[in-house]
Amino acid sequence: MKLLVCISKTPDTTAKIAFTDGATKFDEAGVQFILNPYDEWYALVRALELKEQHGGTVTVINVGGSANDAVIRKALAIGADDAVRIDTVAASSSVVASNIASYAGENNYDIVFTGKETIDYNGSEVGGMIAEHMGLPYISYASHLDHDGSKATVTRDIEGGVEVVSVTGPFVLSAAKGLAEQRIPNMRGIMMAKRKPLEVVKAKETESAVSVVSYSLPEEKQGVKMIDPDNMDELVRLLKEEAKVL
Amino acid sequence: MGVLVVAESPKGQLKKAAFEAVHYAYLSAKNLGGEVIALVIGESSDAGQLGTYGANKVVRVDYNGGFDSGVMCSIITQVAEHVGAHSVILNHSSTGKSVASRVAVRLDAGLVSQVNSVPTKDGDAILVSKPVFSGKAIAHCKIEGPKRVLTLMGNALPPAEVGSTCPVELVSVDVPTSNVEVIEQKTVEGVVPLPEAELVVSAGRGMKDPGNWSIIEELANTIGATTACSRPVADTGWRPHHEHVGQTGVAIRPNLYIAAGISGAIQHLAGVNSSKCIVVINKDPEAPFFKAADYGVCADLFDVVPKLTEAFRKAQGA
Ligand SMILES: Cc1cc2nc3c(=O)[nH]c(=O)nc-3n(C[C@H](O)[C@H](O)[C@H](O)COP(=O)(O)OP(=O)(O)OC[C@H]3O[C@@H](n4cnc5c(N)ncnc54)[C@H](O)[C@@H]3O)c2cc1C
Ligand SMILES: Nc1ncnc2c1ncn2[C@@H]1O[C@H](COP(=O)(O)O)[C@@H](O)[C@H]1O
C-alpha cells in the first residue's frame, strides 16, 4: 500500500502561550516544538502497521519552513520511509491543504492520513479540504481502521458514540485516539532517520482568505472559593445563586 | 443573499445544537445582511420551529442515506447556490466539522472553525473570533472574499427565542453516488454527549479503582450530568475513551464542571478551562486544579462526593 501521512509541528502541550508584535504573533521564544500528537501517536503509527501487514511505503508530508525538519526527522525515526516538505509558510489550513492535495494527486496514495486536529489552532480543517480538492471520501475521527488491501472498515467517533463505515478505493482519513498505540523511536531508528530522504518541494502560489488579526488571552479566573467539606449545602446554594449554573 | 445554516437533526430530532446554530445565524445575518435559511437534511416533522430561533425559512432535503461528508457537501452547496448564501454556518460537531471544510473548498469560501463570537463587518471582510491553543488564547480572525463558512463552538452562545414558526420548503437536489457505506451506529441513548453537555461530572486517578465509580455516576445522575474522566483513567481502561477530556481528548465547555480526584495537569485544563464554573474536589491543598477552579473542596472525595449528591437531592426536594 502507498500511504501518505500529513504531519504538523505544534508547541509542546506545556508551552507558555504568549504573543509578540502587538499581540499579532505567537511568541516562539523558549517554546519547545513537537509533532502534533494525533499525527504522531495515531496517524503515523497506524500507517506503519498497515505497511507491516500489507507491504508498501509510508511517506510523511509537511507544509512549512526548514525549522520543521527536526520534527520531520522524528517521524522518520519512528519508521516512515521518506519525507516531503513543501517549502512555504503554512499561513492557513487552505494553503496547507491545497499544497498537500496537489502533491498527493500526482502520487496515487491508497490512504492520506491526517490527525484529528492540530493542538495549536484546533481547526480540524485540513483533512476535509484535502479530500475535497482530490474528490475523495473523507473519513473523519477514526478510532479503528482495518484494511484488507481493497476495502477499509473504519470506526469513527460521532456525538455520543461511534459509527462503523466501509469505504472502497482511496480516501482521506483523520486519526483520533484509539487508532494505534504511540511508538517511541529507538536509537537505530534515530540513526537511520538521518539518512532517509527528505525531499523539499516548491510550493504553489495560494492566496488565503483567512488571516489572524490579533490574539488575546481569556479572562483570568477570580480566584477559588474554598468550601467547608461538611457543608455541601452551601456549595449547592452557591452554584444556584452565585454561579447560576443549575 | 443570506445566511444558510445547517440544522442537525439526528434521527429526525432537532436538538439544542440546531437551535444554537440557527440563533447564531440570526445574529450573524443582523450584522452581515440577508435572510436566515435553515437547512434540514432528512426527516423532520417540526422543522418549522426553527423560526422561533430566528430562521425566516426552512429548506428541507429528503435524504435518508448514511453520513458521507462528500454527499453532505454536495447537498449543502447545491442549496447554498439555490438560495444565494453568502455565509454557511454549521455546528462544530463531528458532523459539522467533517463537512464544513469540504463546503469551504467547493464554494471557494474562507473557513473559520469553532467560532465563539458573532461575526462583524470590516469593509468587505468579516471579523470573528475562535479559541486557539486549546482554549489558552483567542484568535481574532479576518475573512476576505464574498463567501465564508463558519462552524459554531458548542455552548458558546445560548439560543434565544425571537420569533414564531416559519414555512418549510421541500427542495430536491442531486445526490451523488458514494463510496462510503455506513454499517452501523452505536450511540449511548439517554445521555447527553460530552461536547453538548451543560453539566459534567469528571473523575481521575484519585478514584483508585474502576469499581469505585458508582459514587460519580450517582452524582451525575442526580443532576442529569454527563460523566467524563482524565486521560490516564481512559488509557488504563478504567473508563471508555470517549469520556477522556483534555488537550488530547474531548474539549468541553459546560456550564458546570465538577472534577474529583483530578490533579489539574495543564493538558487536562486545556480541554476544560473554558467551562463557565469549575468545582474541584481534591484532598491535596497543593493540587494545581484549585488555581483554575471557582469553588474548591479540599477533602477525601469518597467522603465529599456522596455528601454533595445528598445536598443536590435535598435542594431538588425543597
Ligand atoms: C502530550 C500529553 C497530552 C496529554 N493530554 C491529556 C488530556 O487530554 N487529558 C488529561 O486528563 N491528561 C492529559 N495528559 C496527562 C496529564 O499530564 C496528567 O498526567 C493527567 O491529567 C493526570 O490525571 P489525574 O489528574 O487523573 O491523575 P493524577 O495526576 O495522579 O492526580 C490524581 C489526583 O487525585 C487526588 N486524590 C487522590 N486520592 C484522593 C482522594 N481520596 N480524594 C480526593 N482527591 C484524591 C490527588 O491529590 C491528585 O491530585 C497529557 C499528557 C501529555 C504529556
Ligand atoms: N503544516 C502542515 N503540514 C502538514 N500537515 C498538516 C499541517 N497542518 C495541519 N496538517 C494536518 O492536518 C491535520 C489537521 O490540522 P488542522 O486542520 O490544523 O486541525 C493535522 O493533524 C495534520 O495531519
XYZ file of C-alpha atoms and ligand atoms in Angstrom:
640
model
C 0.000 0.000 0.000
C 1.097 3.516 -0.705
C 0.427 5.659 2.326
C 0.842 9.373 2.944
C 0.773 10.863 6.444
C 0.352 14.618 6.927
C 2.351 15.791 9.904
C 2.407 19.173 11.575
C 4.505 20.834 14.218
C 2.904 22.274 17.340
C 4.112 23.850 20.572
C 4.641 21.344 23.378
C 1.490 20.828 25.444
C 3.062 22.569 28.446
C 4.296 25.582 26.427
C 3.567 29.010 27.797
C 1.218 30.755 25.409
C 2.218 34.388 24.823
C 2.211 36.794 21.896
C 4.524 39.464 20.485
C 4.397 42.256 17.896
C 1.348 43.918 19.382
C -0.375 40.574 20.028
C -0.262 39.628 16.368
C 2.291 36.799 16.524
C 2.752 33.695 18.673
C 5.855 34.155 20.825
C 8.120 31.218 19.996
C 10.863 32.276 22.414
C 11.752 29.333 24.640
C 8.964 27.187 23.200
C 9.660 23.518 22.612
C 8.011 22.145 19.459
C 6.695 18.638 18.998
C 4.982 16.561 16.356
C 1.249 17.073 16.665
C 0.193 14.154 18.935
C -2.678 12.968 16.701
C -0.319 12.780 13.734
C 2.480 11.062 15.633
C 0.702 8.714 18.001
C -2.195 7.609 15.836
C -1.967 8.512 12.121
C 1.687 7.653 11.607
C 1.710 4.517 13.725
C -1.411 3.065 12.107
C 0.088 3.745 8.680
C 3.259 1.911 9.715
C 1.204 -1.027 10.971
C -0.647 -1.261 7.648
C 2.666 -1.234 5.814
C 3.939 -4.017 8.067
C 0.806 -6.001 7.273
C 0.485 -5.381 3.522
C 3.895 -4.093 2.404
C 4.333 -0.758 0.656
C 5.621 2.645 1.711
C 4.846 5.315 4.265
C 5.691 8.880 3.264
C 5.280 11.794 5.647
C 4.500 15.260 4.325
C 4.689 18.661 5.977
C 3.976 22.152 4.753
C 6.377 24.624 6.346
C 9.887 26.030 6.527
C 13.193 24.350 7.296
C 12.640 24.867 11.032
C 10.256 21.899 10.726
C 12.948 19.454 9.672
C 13.590 18.339 13.263
C 10.046 17.041 13.762
C 10.066 15.555 10.259
C 13.208 13.599 11.210
C 11.379 12.366 14.285
C 8.654 10.897 12.076
C 11.348 9.194 10.016
C 12.900 7.863 13.229
C 9.562 6.367 14.238
C 9.560 4.485 10.944
C 8.380 6.465 7.903
C 10.337 5.603 4.736
C 10.760 9.076 3.352
C 9.575 12.641 3.814
C 8.419 15.572 1.741
C 8.421 19.158 2.904
C 6.536 21.713 0.850
C 8.528 24.836 1.418
C 6.233 27.707 2.328
C 4.707 29.425 5.327
C 1.682 27.410 6.452
C -0.360 30.597 6.593
C -3.727 28.884 6.833
C -5.353 25.491 6.512
C -6.329 26.240 2.914
C -2.691 26.864 1.955
C -1.667 23.616 3.666
C -4.480 21.558 2.149
C -4.207 22.768 -1.436
C -0.459 22.158 -1.452
C -0.768 18.667 0.007
C -3.611 17.834 -2.369
C -1.568 18.843 -5.425
C 1.351 16.726 -4.303
C -0.799 13.743 -3.340
C -2.796 13.989 -6.549
C 0.286 13.120 -8.582
C 1.254 10.121 -6.494
C -1.763 7.793 -6.191
C -1.869 7.062 -2.485
C -4.247 4.452 -1.118
C -4.825 6.440 2.064
C -3.923 10.007 3.018
C -3.779 10.233 6.818
C -4.181 13.428 8.851
C -4.570 13.931 12.575
C -7.985 14.776 14.036
C -6.784 18.324 14.648
C -3.640 20.292 15.434
C -3.478 21.087 19.124
C -2.462 24.706 18.480
C -5.044 26.031 16.052
C -7.577 23.282 16.773
C -9.013 23.694 13.314
C -9.881 20.193 12.221
C -9.928 21.734 8.769
C -7.061 20.355 6.700
C -8.235 16.740 6.224
C -11.629 17.579 4.747
C -10.098 20.205 2.498
C -7.566 17.751 1.081
C -10.353 15.246 0.437
C -12.474 17.823 -1.355
C -9.589 19.030 -3.529
C -8.859 15.427 -4.506
C -12.501 14.366 -4.852
C -12.006 11.556 -2.321
C -14.114 10.320 0.585
C -13.142 11.848 3.943
C -13.450 9.506 6.905
C -13.050 11.692 9.966
C -12.179 10.931 13.611
C -11.203 7.315 13.025
C -10.526 5.326 16.180
C -10.176 1.974 14.415
C -9.117 1.050 10.879
C -8.874 -2.317 9.178
C -7.847 -2.687 5.554
C -7.907 -5.901 3.537
C -5.984 -4.416 0.645
C -9.002 -3.239 -1.315
C -11.633 -2.262 1.228
C -11.360 -0.450 4.533
C -13.584 -0.769 7.579
C -13.378 2.211 9.893
C -14.874 3.033 13.267
C -15.315 6.773 13.611
C -16.216 8.873 16.636
C -19.554 10.639 16.422
C -21.515 12.557 19.057
C -22.176 10.190 21.934
C -20.782 7.080 20.294
C -19.267 5.559 17.194
C -20.209 4.684 13.645
C -18.745 1.840 11.591
C -18.321 2.527 7.881
C -16.770 0.732 4.960
C -15.061 2.540 2.133
C -13.751 1.354 -1.204
C -10.948 2.955 -3.171
C -8.577 5.653 -1.964
C -9.660 8.010 0.794
C -8.526 10.621 3.304
C -8.724 9.672 6.982
C -8.340 11.739 10.135
C -6.910 9.895 13.105
C -8.381 10.077 16.615
C -7.363 8.455 19.867
C -7.505 4.671 19.809
C -6.352 4.231 16.199
C -2.921 2.998 17.345
C -0.521 2.983 20.278
C 2.267 5.538 20.483
C 5.717 4.270 19.392
C 8.908 5.645 20.883
C 11.760 5.899 18.359
C 14.788 3.754 19.234
C 18.487 4.518 18.686
C 18.621 2.583 15.433
C 15.581 4.452 14.108
C 17.118 7.784 15.037
C 20.395 6.908 13.273
C 18.597 5.642 10.170
C 16.385 8.717 10.037
C 19.420 10.862 9.319
C 19.975 9.040 6.033
C 16.371 8.756 4.890
C 15.328 11.029 2.010
C 13.696 14.361 2.852
C 12.620 15.991 -0.367
C 11.973 19.733 -0.342
C 9.348 20.757 -2.878
C 8.488 24.219 -4.092
C 5.035 25.364 -3.012
C 2.372 26.528 -5.426
C 1.138 30.086 -5.077
C -2.005 30.140 -2.980
C -3.994 33.016 -1.630
C -5.567 32.688 1.769
C -8.887 34.308 2.543
C -8.382 33.882 6.282
C -5.842 35.644 8.478
C -5.406 36.274 12.202
C -5.616 39.977 13.030
C -4.641 39.622 16.691
C -4.650 37.295 19.667
C -5.881 37.786 23.192
C -5.810 35.775 26.387
C -9.013 34.609 28.064
C -10.186 36.324 31.236
C -8.459 35.081 34.362
C -10.448 33.274 37.000
C -11.381 35.380 40.010
C -9.741 33.006 42.439
C -11.084 29.904 44.080
C -13.603 29.995 46.891
C -12.918 27.144 49.324
C -15.965 25.397 50.773
C -16.159 23.568 54.095
C -16.316 19.814 53.241
C -19.011 19.398 55.881
C -21.231 21.998 54.276
C -22.137 20.771 50.812
C -25.490 22.556 51.124
C -23.515 25.769 50.914
C -21.820 24.638 47.690
C -25.169 23.762 46.123
C -26.559 27.136 47.187
C -23.582 28.972 45.632
C -23.900 27.024 42.382
C -27.544 28.017 42.233
C -27.475 31.587 43.451
C -23.968 32.884 42.758
C -22.690 30.919 39.767
C -26.264 30.394 38.458
C -25.334 27.205 36.643
C -28.118 24.925 37.858
C -28.337 36.668 -0.491
C -28.405 35.407 3.041
C -27.090 33.098 5.698
C -27.557 29.367 5.261
C -27.429 27.400 8.499
C -27.327 23.627 8.637
C -29.637 22.466 11.442
C -28.576 18.995 12.504
C -31.472 16.667 13.139
C -30.064 13.274 14.029
C -32.763 10.585 13.781
C -35.258 13.260 12.737
C -34.868 15.087 16.033
C -33.819 18.745 16.215
C -31.619 19.300 19.216
C -30.161 22.199 21.134
C -27.159 22.334 18.808
C -29.521 23.129 15.927
C -31.243 25.912 17.897
C -27.852 27.355 18.826
C -26.710 27.339 15.199
C -29.940 28.887 13.911
C -29.891 31.601 16.522
C -26.232 32.292 15.760
C -27.157 32.586 12.069
C -29.893 35.057 13.028
C -27.396 37.211 14.950
C -24.889 36.906 12.082
C -27.456 37.958 9.475
C -28.176 41.085 11.503
C -24.533 42.117 11.041
C -23.866 40.716 7.589
C -27.270 41.232 5.981
C -29.803 38.956 4.334
C -32.294 36.329 5.416
C -31.705 33.256 7.534
C -32.385 29.997 5.752
C -32.115 26.839 7.821
C -31.338 23.584 6.044
C -32.658 20.331 7.453
C -31.375 17.176 5.805
C -33.550 14.101 6.307
C -36.791 13.559 8.174
C -38.196 16.207 10.446
C -41.799 16.746 11.441
C -41.250 20.002 13.301
C -38.602 21.854 11.269
C -40.805 24.974 11.260
C -39.988 25.554 14.930
C -36.561 26.776 13.806
C -38.383 30.016 13.020
C -38.645 30.615 16.744
C -34.868 30.896 16.952
C -34.613 33.252 14.000
C -34.943 31.324 10.726
C -37.005 33.106 8.051
C -37.448 29.889 6.146
C -36.535 26.231 6.381
C -35.365 24.285 3.368
C -35.702 20.549 3.824
C -33.960 17.994 1.663
C -35.082 14.397 1.720
C -32.010 12.282 2.202
C -32.053 9.149 4.266
C -28.727 7.592 3.367
C -25.841 7.260 5.789
C -23.393 10.017 6.575
C -20.805 10.709 3.888
C -19.116 14.109 4.022
C -18.976 14.188 0.214
C -22.722 13.663 -0.139
C -23.499 16.192 2.605
C -21.200 18.716 0.978
C -22.937 18.253 -2.334
C -26.388 18.759 -0.792
C -25.324 21.807 1.222
C -23.535 23.543 -1.635
C -26.449 22.964 -4.026
C -28.819 24.536 -1.523
C -26.326 27.355 -0.808
C -26.314 28.200 -4.503
C -30.085 27.800 -4.800
C -30.698 30.330 -2.021
C -27.684 32.523 -2.850
C -25.950 32.189 0.510
C -23.039 34.493 1.347
C -22.344 32.579 4.571
C -22.788 28.960 5.600
C -22.955 28.076 9.291
C -22.636 24.625 10.824
C -22.117 23.255 14.332
C -18.559 22.466 15.405
C -19.702 18.865 15.879
C -18.386 15.635 14.436
C -20.788 16.059 11.507
C -20.324 19.802 11.069
C -16.536 19.681 11.198
C -16.372 16.812 8.729
C -18.448 18.691 6.187
C -17.502 22.358 6.672
C -14.003 22.125 5.243
C -15.305 20.416 2.096
C -18.035 23.025 1.711
C -15.471 25.828 2.050
C -13.312 24.371 -0.714
C -16.255 23.751 -3.032
C -17.714 27.242 -2.551
C -14.251 28.831 -2.622
C -15.084 30.385 0.733
C -12.911 31.296 3.718
C -13.318 28.905 6.649
C -13.005 29.647 10.350
C -13.899 26.739 12.588
C -15.035 26.719 16.208
C -16.095 30.364 16.227
C -17.318 31.745 19.545
C -18.368 35.278 18.584
C -20.904 36.809 16.223
C -19.178 37.999 13.017
C -18.975 41.716 12.327
C -18.301 43.551 9.086
C -14.962 45.166 8.388
C -15.284 46.798 4.974
C -15.784 43.897 2.580
C -14.264 41.439 5.026
C -15.694 39.997 8.242
C -14.168 39.596 11.697
C -14.840 36.656 14.003
C -13.002 35.030 16.910
C -12.211 31.466 17.948
C -10.294 29.761 20.751
C -6.790 28.508 19.869
C -4.045 26.675 21.753
C -6.733 24.504 23.327
C -8.546 27.433 24.873
C -5.409 29.088 26.228
C -5.869 32.024 23.819
C -8.374 33.599 21.453
C -7.598 34.386 17.809
C -9.374 37.298 16.168
C -9.697 36.302 12.524
C -10.444 38.162 9.340
C -12.106 36.501 6.363
C -11.825 38.165 2.986
C -13.917 37.457 -0.078
C -17.633 37.252 -0.762
C -18.262 33.886 0.923
C -17.394 32.241 4.203
C -18.087 29.087 6.179
C -18.173 29.067 9.995
C -18.547 26.238 12.493
C -20.025 27.292 15.819
C -18.474 26.094 19.050
C -20.980 24.305 21.304
C -22.371 26.090 24.368
C -20.726 29.357 23.296
C -23.837 31.428 22.655
C -27.131 30.295 24.126
C -30.123 30.058 21.766
C -32.945 32.517 22.380
C -36.483 32.654 21.039
C -37.035 35.627 18.767
C -39.970 34.783 16.527
C -42.555 32.214 15.618
C -42.618 29.134 13.408
C -41.648 29.630 9.775
C -42.521 27.953 6.476
C -40.751 24.773 5.363
C -39.969 24.237 1.691
C -39.022 20.833 0.351
C -36.192 21.154 -2.161
C -34.859 18.339 -4.282
C -31.184 18.087 -5.138
C -28.936 15.699 -6.992
C -27.407 13.172 -4.620
C -24.055 11.876 -5.859
C -23.033 8.246 -5.568
C -20.979 7.372 -2.541
C -18.053 5.045 -1.860
C -18.855 5.127 1.832
C -21.336 2.769 3.407
C -22.486 3.142 6.989
C -22.648 -0.326 8.511
C -23.835 0.507 11.986
C -24.097 3.193 14.649
C -23.570 2.647 18.337
C -24.617 5.589 20.444
C -25.363 5.822 24.116
C -29.055 6.529 24.500
C -30.491 8.853 27.090
C -27.177 10.556 27.851
C -26.214 13.987 26.561
C -22.950 13.592 24.585
C -19.997 15.320 26.266
C -19.450 18.120 23.750
C -23.094 19.194 24.184
C -23.399 18.617 27.925
C -24.181 21.584 30.168
C -23.278 19.715 33.328
C -20.300 17.390 33.584
C -19.007 15.291 36.481
C -15.453 14.102 35.936
C -13.058 11.936 37.902
C -9.411 10.950 37.761
C -6.782 8.695 39.216
C -7.766 9.738 42.721
C -10.649 7.251 42.355
C -8.113 4.454 42.974
C -10.139 1.721 41.255
C -12.678 1.491 38.409
C -15.040 -0.251 40.829
C -15.408 2.987 42.774
C -17.176 4.920 40.010
C -20.707 4.391 41.315
C -20.449 7.478 43.549
C -19.529 9.557 40.461
C -22.377 8.092 38.428
C -24.808 8.700 41.241
C -23.777 12.341 41.477
C -24.053 12.719 37.708
C -27.469 11.054 37.565
C -28.792 13.220 40.370
C -28.202 16.432 38.449
C -28.538 14.999 34.936
C -24.853 15.442 34.146
C -22.643 13.569 31.691
C -19.578 11.759 33.068
C -16.015 12.425 31.950
C -12.520 11.431 33.056
C -8.828 12.291 32.894
C -6.555 10.702 30.326
C -4.743 8.090 32.431
C -8.094 6.787 33.588
C -9.177 6.199 29.971
C -5.769 4.894 28.938
C -5.807 2.189 31.584
C -9.286 1.163 30.532
C -10.975 2.215 33.753
C -13.356 4.323 31.690
C -14.249 4.418 27.967
C -12.106 6.554 25.650
C -14.943 8.862 24.703
C -15.032 10.136 28.296
C -11.431 11.399 28.111
C -11.370 15.196 28.219
C -8.375 17.468 27.745
C -5.941 18.596 25.137
C -5.756 15.165 23.521
C -9.313 14.193 24.344
C -12.658 15.944 24.014
C -12.628 19.699 24.585
C -15.704 20.773 26.507
C -17.341 23.956 27.679
C -20.156 23.052 30.047
C -21.818 25.454 32.446
C -20.630 23.327 35.352
C -17.602 21.035 35.521
C -17.129 19.057 38.732
C -13.723 17.362 38.968
C -12.981 14.797 41.677
C -9.549 13.251 42.183
C -8.002 15.041 39.204
C -4.767 16.946 39.802
C -5.351 19.562 37.083
C -2.376 18.984 34.774
C -2.001 21.616 32.084
C -3.115 19.171 29.371
C -6.259 18.355 31.328
C -7.059 22.025 31.928
C -6.642 22.761 28.219
C -9.800 20.810 27.469
C -11.968 22.099 30.305
C -10.796 25.583 31.234
C -13.485 27.366 29.274
C -16.178 25.763 31.429
C -18.287 28.509 32.994
C -17.952 27.185 36.535
C -15.414 24.681 37.845
C -15.714 22.798 41.141
C -12.642 20.885 42.285
C -12.669 18.153 44.915
C -9.148 17.079 45.893
C -7.529 16.038 49.150
C -4.248 17.767 48.287
C -4.391 21.523 49.046
C -1.486 21.999 46.602
C -3.297 20.378 43.649
C -2.840 22.737 40.679
C -6.509 22.380 39.732
C -7.552 24.645 42.626
C -5.923 27.574 40.809
C -8.264 27.080 37.858
C -11.365 26.458 39.994
C -14.258 28.668 41.027
C -15.119 26.529 44.051
C -12.841 24.120 45.835
C -13.378 21.399 48.404
C -10.204 20.122 49.998
C -11.088 16.698 51.380
C -11.351 12.992 50.646
C -13.578 12.549 47.618
C -15.016 9.277 48.959
C -16.457 11.331 51.782
C -17.381 14.505 49.884
C -18.922 13.182 46.657
C -21.785 11.268 48.382
C -22.414 14.292 50.611
C -22.623 16.552 47.581
C -25.053 14.152 45.895
C -27.153 14.236 49.055
C -27.089 18.039 49.125
C -28.264 18.224 45.498
C -31.091 15.796 46.262
C -32.143 17.838 49.239
C -32.149 21.034 47.189
C -34.226 19.371 44.469
C -36.740 18.167 47.028
C -37.046 21.588 48.597
C 1.178 15.255 25.359
C 0.282 14.991 26.532
C -1.087 15.109 26.366
C -1.939 14.876 27.467
N -3.293 15.023 27.292
C -4.107 14.875 28.364
C -5.519 15.061 28.245
O -6.040 15.341 27.155
N -6.293 14.920 29.354
C -5.779 14.591 30.585
O -6.556 14.489 31.554
N -4.463 14.391 30.717
C -3.618 14.517 29.642
N -2.284 14.281 29.813
C -1.811 13.736 31.109
C -1.633 14.789 32.172
O -0.343 15.355 32.060
C -1.789 14.181 33.582
O -0.851 13.143 33.724
C -3.178 13.618 33.870
O -4.173 14.583 33.547
C -3.294 13.229 35.327
O -4.514 12.581 35.570
P -5.195 12.611 37.008
O -5.363 14.021 37.437
O -6.389 11.751 36.943
O -4.130 11.830 37.898
P -3.086 12.383 38.971
O -2.261 13.456 38.408
O -2.429 11.187 39.518
O -3.992 13.062 40.071
C -4.803 12.387 40.968
C -5.324 13.415 41.947
O -6.261 12.821 42.812
C -6.074 13.340 44.111
N -6.594 12.318 45.044
C -6.099 11.091 45.303
N -6.870 10.449 46.180
C -7.881 11.285 46.525
C -8.985 11.197 47.392
N -9.236 10.093 48.101
N -9.808 12.265 47.490
C -9.575 13.397 46.772
N -8.543 13.525 45.924
C -7.699 12.489 45.797
C -4.599 13.571 44.249
O -4.334 14.560 45.224
C -4.237 14.032 42.837
O -4.308 15.448 42.737
C -1.408 14.511 28.740
C -0.029 14.394 28.871
C 0.816 14.636 27.804
C 2.293 14.522 28.013
N 1.554 22.442 8.048
C 1.061 21.205 7.912
N 1.740 20.284 7.166
C 1.256 19.032 7.015
N 0.116 18.600 7.556
C -0.592 19.465 8.310
C -0.163 20.807 8.526
N -1.073 21.421 9.305
C -2.028 20.501 9.566
N -1.745 19.319 8.971
C -2.517 18.058 9.048
O -3.891 18.356 9.192
C -4.392 17.837 10.420
C -5.482 18.727 10.954
O -4.980 20.034 11.163
P -5.928 21.275 11.496
O -6.903 21.376 10.385
O -4.994 22.434 11.552
O -6.557 20.976 12.820
C -3.171 17.687 11.302
O -3.388 16.726 12.306
C -2.121 17.258 10.278
O -2.248 15.880 9.972
